[in-house]
CSV table of C-alpha atoms and ligand atoms in Angstrom, one decimal:
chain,number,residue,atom,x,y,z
A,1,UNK,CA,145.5,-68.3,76.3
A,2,UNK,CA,147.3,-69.3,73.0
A,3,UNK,CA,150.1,-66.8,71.8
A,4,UNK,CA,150.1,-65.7,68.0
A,5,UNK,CA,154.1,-67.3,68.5
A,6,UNK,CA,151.8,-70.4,68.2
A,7,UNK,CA,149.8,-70.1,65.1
A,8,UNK,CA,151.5,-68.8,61.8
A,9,UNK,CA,148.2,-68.1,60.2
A,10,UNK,CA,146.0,-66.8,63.2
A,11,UNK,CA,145.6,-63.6,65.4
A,12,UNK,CA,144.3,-64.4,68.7
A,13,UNK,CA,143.4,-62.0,71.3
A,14,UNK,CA,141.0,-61.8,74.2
A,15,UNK,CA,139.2,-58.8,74.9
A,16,UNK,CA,137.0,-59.0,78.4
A,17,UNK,CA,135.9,-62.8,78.2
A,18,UNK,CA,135.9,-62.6,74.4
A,19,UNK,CA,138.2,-64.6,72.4
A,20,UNK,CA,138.6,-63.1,69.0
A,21,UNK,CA,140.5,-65.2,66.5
A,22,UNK,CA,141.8,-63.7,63.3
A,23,UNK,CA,142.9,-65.7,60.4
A,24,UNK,CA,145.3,-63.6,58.8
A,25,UNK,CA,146.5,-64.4,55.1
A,26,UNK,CA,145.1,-61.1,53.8
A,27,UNK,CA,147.3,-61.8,50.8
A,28,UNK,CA,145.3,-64.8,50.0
A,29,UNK,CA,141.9,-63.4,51.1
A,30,UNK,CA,142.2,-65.9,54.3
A,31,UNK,CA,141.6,-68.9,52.1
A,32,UNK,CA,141.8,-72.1,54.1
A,33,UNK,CA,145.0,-74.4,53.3
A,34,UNK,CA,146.0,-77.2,55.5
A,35,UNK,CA,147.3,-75.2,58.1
A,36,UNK,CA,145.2,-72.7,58.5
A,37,UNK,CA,142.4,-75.4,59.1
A,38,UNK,CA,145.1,-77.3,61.5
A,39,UNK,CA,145.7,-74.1,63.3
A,40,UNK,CA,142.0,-73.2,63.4
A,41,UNK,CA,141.1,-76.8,64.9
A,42,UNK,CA,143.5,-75.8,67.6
A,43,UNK,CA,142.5,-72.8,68.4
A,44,UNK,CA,138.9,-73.9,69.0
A,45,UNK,CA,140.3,-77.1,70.9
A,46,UNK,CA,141.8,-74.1,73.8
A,47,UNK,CA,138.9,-72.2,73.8
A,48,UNK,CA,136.8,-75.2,74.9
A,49,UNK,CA,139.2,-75.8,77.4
A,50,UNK,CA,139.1,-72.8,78.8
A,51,UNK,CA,136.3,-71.6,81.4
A,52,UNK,CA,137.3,-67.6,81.0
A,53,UNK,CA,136.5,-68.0,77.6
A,54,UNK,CA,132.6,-67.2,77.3
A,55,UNK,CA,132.1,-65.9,73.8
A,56,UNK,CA,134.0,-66.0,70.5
A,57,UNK,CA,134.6,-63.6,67.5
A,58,UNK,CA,135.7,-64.9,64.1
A,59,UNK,CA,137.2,-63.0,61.8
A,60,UNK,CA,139.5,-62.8,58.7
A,61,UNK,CA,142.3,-60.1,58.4
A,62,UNK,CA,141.6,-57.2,56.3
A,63,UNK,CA,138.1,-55.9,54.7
A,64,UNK,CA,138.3,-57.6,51.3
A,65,UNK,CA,137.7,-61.1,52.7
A,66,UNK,CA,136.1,-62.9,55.5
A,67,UNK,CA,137.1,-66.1,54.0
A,68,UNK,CA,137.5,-66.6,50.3
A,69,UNK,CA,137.6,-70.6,49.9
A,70,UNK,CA,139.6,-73.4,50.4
A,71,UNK,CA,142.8,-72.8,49.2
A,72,UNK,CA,142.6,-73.8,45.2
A,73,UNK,CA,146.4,-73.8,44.7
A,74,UNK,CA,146.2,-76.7,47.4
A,75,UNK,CA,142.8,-78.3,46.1
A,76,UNK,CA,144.3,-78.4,42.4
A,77,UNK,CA,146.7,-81.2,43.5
A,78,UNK,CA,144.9,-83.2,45.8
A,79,UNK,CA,144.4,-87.2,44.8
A,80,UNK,CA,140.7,-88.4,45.6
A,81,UNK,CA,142.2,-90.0,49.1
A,82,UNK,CA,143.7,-86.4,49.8
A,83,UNK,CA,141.1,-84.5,48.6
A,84,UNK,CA,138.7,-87.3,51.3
A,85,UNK,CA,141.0,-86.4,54.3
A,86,UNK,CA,141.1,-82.6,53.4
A,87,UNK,CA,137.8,-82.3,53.2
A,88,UNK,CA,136.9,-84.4,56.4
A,89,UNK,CA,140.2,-82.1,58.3
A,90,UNK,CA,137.7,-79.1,57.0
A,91,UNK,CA,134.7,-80.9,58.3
A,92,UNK,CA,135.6,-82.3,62.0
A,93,UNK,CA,137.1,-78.8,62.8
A,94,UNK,CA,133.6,-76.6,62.1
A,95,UNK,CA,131.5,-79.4,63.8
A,96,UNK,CA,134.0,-79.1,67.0
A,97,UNK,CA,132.9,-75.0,66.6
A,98,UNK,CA,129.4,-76.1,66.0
A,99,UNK,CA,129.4,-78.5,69.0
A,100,UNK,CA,131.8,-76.1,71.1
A,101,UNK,CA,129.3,-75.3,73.5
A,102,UNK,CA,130.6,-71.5,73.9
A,103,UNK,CA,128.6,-68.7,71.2
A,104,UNK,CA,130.7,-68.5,68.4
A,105,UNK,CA,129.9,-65.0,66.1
A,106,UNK,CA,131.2,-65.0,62.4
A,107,UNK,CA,131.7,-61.4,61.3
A,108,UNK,CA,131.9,-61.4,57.6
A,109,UNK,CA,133.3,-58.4,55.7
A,110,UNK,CA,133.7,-58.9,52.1
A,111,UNK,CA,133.9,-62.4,50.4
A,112,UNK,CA,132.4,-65.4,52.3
A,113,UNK,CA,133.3,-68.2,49.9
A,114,UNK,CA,133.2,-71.6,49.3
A,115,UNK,CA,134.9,-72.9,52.3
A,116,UNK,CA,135.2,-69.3,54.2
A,117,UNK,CA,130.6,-69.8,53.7
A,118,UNK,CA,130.9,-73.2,55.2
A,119,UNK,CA,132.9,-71.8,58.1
A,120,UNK,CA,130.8,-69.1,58.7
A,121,UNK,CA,127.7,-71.7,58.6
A,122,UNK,CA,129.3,-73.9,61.4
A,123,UNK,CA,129.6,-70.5,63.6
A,124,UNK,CA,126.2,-70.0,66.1
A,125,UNK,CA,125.6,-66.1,64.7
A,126,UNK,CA,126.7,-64.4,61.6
A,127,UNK,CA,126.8,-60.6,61.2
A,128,UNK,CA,127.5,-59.4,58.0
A,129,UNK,CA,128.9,-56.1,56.6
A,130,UNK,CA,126.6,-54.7,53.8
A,131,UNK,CA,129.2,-54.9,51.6
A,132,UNK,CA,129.7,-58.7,52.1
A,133,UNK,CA,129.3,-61.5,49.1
A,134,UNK,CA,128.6,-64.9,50.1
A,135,UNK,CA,129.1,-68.2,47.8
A,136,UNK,CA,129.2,-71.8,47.1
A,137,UNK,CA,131.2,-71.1,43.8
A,138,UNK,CA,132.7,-74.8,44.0
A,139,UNK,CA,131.0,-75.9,41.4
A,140,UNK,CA,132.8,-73.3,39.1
A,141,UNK,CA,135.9,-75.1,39.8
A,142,UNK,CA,134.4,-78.5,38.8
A,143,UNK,CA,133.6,-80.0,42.6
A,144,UNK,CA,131.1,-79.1,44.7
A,145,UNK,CA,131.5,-78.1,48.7
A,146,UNK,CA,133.6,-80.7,50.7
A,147,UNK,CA,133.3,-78.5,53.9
A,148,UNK,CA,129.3,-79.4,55.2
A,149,UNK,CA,127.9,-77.0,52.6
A,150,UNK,CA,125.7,-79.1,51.5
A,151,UNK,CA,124.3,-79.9,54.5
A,152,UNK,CA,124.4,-76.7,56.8
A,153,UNK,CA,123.1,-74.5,54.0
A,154,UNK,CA,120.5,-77.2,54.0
A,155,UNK,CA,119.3,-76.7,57.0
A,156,UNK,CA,119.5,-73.0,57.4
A,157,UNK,CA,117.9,-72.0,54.3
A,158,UNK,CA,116.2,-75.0,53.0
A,159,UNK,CA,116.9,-77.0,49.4
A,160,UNK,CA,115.3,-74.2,47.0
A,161,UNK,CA,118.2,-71.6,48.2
A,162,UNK,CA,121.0,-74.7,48.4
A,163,UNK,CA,120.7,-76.0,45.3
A,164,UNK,CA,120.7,-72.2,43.6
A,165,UNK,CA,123.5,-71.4,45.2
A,166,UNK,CA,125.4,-74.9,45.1
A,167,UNK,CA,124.3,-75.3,41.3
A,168,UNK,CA,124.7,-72.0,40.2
A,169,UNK,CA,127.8,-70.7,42.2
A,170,UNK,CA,126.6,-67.6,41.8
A,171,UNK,CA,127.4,-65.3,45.3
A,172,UNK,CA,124.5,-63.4,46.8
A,173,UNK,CA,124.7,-60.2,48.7
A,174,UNK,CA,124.5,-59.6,52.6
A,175,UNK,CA,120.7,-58.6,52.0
A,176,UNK,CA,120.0,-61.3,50.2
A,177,UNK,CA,121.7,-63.9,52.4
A,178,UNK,CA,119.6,-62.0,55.2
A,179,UNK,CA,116.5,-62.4,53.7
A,180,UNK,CA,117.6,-66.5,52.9
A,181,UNK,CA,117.7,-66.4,56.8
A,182,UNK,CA,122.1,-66.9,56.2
A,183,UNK,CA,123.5,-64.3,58.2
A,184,UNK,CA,121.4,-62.9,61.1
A,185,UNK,CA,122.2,-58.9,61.1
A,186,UNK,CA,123.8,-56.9,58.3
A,187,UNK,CA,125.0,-54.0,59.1
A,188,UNK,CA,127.1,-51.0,57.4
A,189,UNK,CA,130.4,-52.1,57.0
A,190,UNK,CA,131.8,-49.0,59.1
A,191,UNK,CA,129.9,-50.3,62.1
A,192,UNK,CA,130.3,-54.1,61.8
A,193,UNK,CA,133.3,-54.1,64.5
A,194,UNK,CA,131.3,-52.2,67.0
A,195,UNK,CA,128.2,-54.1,66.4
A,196,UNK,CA,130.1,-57.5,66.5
A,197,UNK,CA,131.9,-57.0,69.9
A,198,UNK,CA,128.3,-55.7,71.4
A,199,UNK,CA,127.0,-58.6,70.9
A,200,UNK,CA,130.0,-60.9,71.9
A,201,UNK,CA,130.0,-58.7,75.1
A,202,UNK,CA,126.4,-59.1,75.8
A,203,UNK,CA,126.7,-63.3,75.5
A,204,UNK,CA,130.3,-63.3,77.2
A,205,UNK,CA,128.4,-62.1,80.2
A,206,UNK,CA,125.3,-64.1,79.9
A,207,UNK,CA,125.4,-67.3,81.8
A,208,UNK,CA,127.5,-70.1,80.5
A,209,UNK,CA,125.3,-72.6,81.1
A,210,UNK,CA,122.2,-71.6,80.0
A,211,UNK,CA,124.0,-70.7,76.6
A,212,UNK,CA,125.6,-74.1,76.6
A,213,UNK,CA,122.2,-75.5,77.3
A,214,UNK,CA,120.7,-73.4,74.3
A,215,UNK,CA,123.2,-74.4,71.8
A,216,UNK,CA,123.0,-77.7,73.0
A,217,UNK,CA,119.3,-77.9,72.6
A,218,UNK,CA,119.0,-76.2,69.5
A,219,UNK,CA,121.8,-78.3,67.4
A,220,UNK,CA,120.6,-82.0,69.2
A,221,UNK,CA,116.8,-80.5,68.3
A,222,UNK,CA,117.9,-79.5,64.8
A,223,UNK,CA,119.2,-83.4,64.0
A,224,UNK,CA,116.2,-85.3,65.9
A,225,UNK,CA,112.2,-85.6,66.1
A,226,UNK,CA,110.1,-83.1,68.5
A,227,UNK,CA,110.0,-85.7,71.5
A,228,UNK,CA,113.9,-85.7,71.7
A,229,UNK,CA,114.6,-82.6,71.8
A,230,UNK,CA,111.7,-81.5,73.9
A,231,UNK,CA,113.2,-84.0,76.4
A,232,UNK,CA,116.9,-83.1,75.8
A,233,UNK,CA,115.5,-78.9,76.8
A,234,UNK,CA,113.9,-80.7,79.9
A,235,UNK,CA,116.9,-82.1,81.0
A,236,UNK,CA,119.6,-79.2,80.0
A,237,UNK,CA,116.4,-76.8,81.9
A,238,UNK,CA,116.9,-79.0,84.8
A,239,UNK,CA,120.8,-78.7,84.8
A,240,UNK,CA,121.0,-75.1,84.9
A,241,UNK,CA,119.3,-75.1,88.3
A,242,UNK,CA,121.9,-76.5,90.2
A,243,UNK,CA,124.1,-73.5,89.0
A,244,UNK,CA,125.0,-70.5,90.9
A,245,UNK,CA,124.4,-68.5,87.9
A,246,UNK,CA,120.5,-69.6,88.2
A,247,UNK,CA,120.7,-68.2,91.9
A,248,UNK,CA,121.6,-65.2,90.8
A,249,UNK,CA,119.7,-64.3,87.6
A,250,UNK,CA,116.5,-65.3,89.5
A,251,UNK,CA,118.0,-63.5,92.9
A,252,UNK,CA,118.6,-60.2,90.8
A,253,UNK,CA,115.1,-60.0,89.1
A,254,UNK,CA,113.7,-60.5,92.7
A,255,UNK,CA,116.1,-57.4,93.9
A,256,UNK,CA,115.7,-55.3,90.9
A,257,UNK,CA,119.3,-55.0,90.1
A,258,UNK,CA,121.3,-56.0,86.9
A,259,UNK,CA,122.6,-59.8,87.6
A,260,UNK,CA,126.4,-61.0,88.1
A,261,UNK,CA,127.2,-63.9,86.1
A,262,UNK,CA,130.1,-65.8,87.4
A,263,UNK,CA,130.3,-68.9,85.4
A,264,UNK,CA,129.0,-71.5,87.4
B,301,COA,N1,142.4,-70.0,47.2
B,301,COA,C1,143.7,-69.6,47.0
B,301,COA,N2,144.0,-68.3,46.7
B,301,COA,C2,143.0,-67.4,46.6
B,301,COA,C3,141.7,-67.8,46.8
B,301,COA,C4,141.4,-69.1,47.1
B,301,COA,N3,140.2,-69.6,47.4
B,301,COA,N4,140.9,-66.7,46.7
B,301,COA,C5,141.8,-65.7,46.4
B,301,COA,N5,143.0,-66.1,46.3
B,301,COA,C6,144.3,-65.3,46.1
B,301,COA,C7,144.4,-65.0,44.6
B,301,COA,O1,145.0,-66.1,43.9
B,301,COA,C8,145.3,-63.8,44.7
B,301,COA,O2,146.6,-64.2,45.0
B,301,COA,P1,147.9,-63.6,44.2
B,301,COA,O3,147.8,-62.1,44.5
B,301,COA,O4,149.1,-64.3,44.8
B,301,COA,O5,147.6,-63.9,42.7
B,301,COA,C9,144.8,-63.1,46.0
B,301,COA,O6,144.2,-64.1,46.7
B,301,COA,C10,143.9,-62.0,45.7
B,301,COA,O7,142.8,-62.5,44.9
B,301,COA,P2,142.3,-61.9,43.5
B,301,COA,O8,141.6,-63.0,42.8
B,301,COA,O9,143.5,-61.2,42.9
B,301,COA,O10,141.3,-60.8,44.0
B,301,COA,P3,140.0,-60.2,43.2
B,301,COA,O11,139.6,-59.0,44.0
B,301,COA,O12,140.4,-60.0,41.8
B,301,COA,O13,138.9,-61.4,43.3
B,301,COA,C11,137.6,-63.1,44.4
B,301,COA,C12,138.4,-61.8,44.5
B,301,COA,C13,137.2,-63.6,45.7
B,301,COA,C14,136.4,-62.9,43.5
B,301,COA,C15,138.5,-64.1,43.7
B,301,COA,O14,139.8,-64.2,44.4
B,301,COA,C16,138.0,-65.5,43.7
B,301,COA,O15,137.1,-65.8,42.9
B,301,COA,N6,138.5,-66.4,44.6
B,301,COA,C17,138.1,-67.8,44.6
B,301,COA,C18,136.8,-68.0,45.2
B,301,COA,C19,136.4,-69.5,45.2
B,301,COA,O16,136.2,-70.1,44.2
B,301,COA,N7,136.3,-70.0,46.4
B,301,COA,C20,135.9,-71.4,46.6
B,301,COA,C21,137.1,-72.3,46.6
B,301,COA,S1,136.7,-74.0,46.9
């Protein structure tokens, strides 16, 4: 497991198969500079390497801000070839958490901005505190989102919402962004922790497979037609068979009893 000593901006602890990574500049509302996206593209790079690893929590520090933008004291001085490889830095590391394979669960408390939305977006679940604002406000600053806002708002909410929010800027509440079909839960703001690590808890001891076969499915099914992806399932269906894990779901139901997921 990574140590904090390694990461200046993140928090990492596991917790039973549960990785929770914190990006702490609460001073800052967790806005995402260089680093923090360096350190975050890490951090995700050793939890894919690591089989005892089964589900993830992201968080920011504090209960002001999930994630309150890219960092516009960095943005303001970027040249267009900066600004390019900034934005493509942002980009690569939420498609390695969309493409990680493991559940990854945002759990937004407060502001979800700009960048700190498009991170959310590029996690498999979002659970939002009833309290939480959530934003493309790029345009406000004269640019638009450079982080796959464009595009994963897109395709969770369709073009009416995106453009509404990508033209106007304007931040919707955690109802609203449930209702848009944004976060999936929204919960009171006391409860979010608790709720949050139920659920991690409940995937980090589903089988890893069949979740990797899910996400798998769902993302390849998401970016191709109906025949691809119905043959992708067939084969990531077939897969799962050869795993113990298969054995043993199917085993357990037969005997009654609650199932033992090992991870393989
Ligand atoms: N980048 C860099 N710094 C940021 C930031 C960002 N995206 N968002 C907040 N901060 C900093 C502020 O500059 C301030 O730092 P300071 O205390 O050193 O001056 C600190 O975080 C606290 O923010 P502040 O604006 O004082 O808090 P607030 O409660 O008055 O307002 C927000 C909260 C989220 C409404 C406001 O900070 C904001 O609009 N942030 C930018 C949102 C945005 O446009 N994001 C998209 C960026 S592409």
């Amino acid at each position: 497991m990574p140590t904090d000593s390694q990461f200046q901006h993140l928090l990492i602890e596991d917790r039973d198969g549960v990785r929770v990574v914190t990006i702490n500049r609460p001073d800052k509302l967790n806005a995402l500079n260089h680093a923090v996206l360096t350190e975050l593209r890490d951090a995700f790079r050793a939890i894919a390497d690591d089989a005892s690893v089964r589900a993830v929590v992201l968080r920011g520090a504090g209960e002001k801000a999930f994630v309150a933008g890219a960092d516009i004291a960095e943005l303001a001085a970027l040249s267009p070839t900066q600004a390019r490889d900034f934005s493509r830095h942002g980009q690569r590391m939420m498609r390695s958490i969309e493409l990680l394979g493991k559940p990854v669960i945002a759990m937004i408390q407060g502001y979800a901005l700009g960048g700190g939305m498009e991170l959310a977006m590029s996690c498999h679940l979002r659970i939002a505190a009833d309290n939480a604002k959530l934003g493309q406000p790029e345009i406000n600053l004269g640019v638009l989102p450079g982080f796959g806002g464009t595009q994963r708002l897109l395709r969770l909410a369709g073009r009416g919402a995106t453009l509404e929010l990508c033209l106007t800027g304007t931040p919707i509440g955690a109802q609203r962004a449930y209702e848009l079909g944004i976060v999936n839960r929204v919960v009171a703001a006391a409860q979010i922790e608790a709720d949050t690590f139920a659920l991690a808890a409940q995937l980090a001891s589903a089988a890893p497979q069949a979740l990797r076969g899910i996400l798998d499915a769902v993302q390849v099914g998401g970016e191709c037609g109906l025949d691809a992806g119905l043959e992708f399932e067939t084969q990531a269906f077939a897969v799962c068979t050869s795993s113990n894990d298969m054995r043993e779901g199917t085993r357990a139901f037969l005997e009654r009893r609650k199932p033992v997921f090992v991870g393989n």
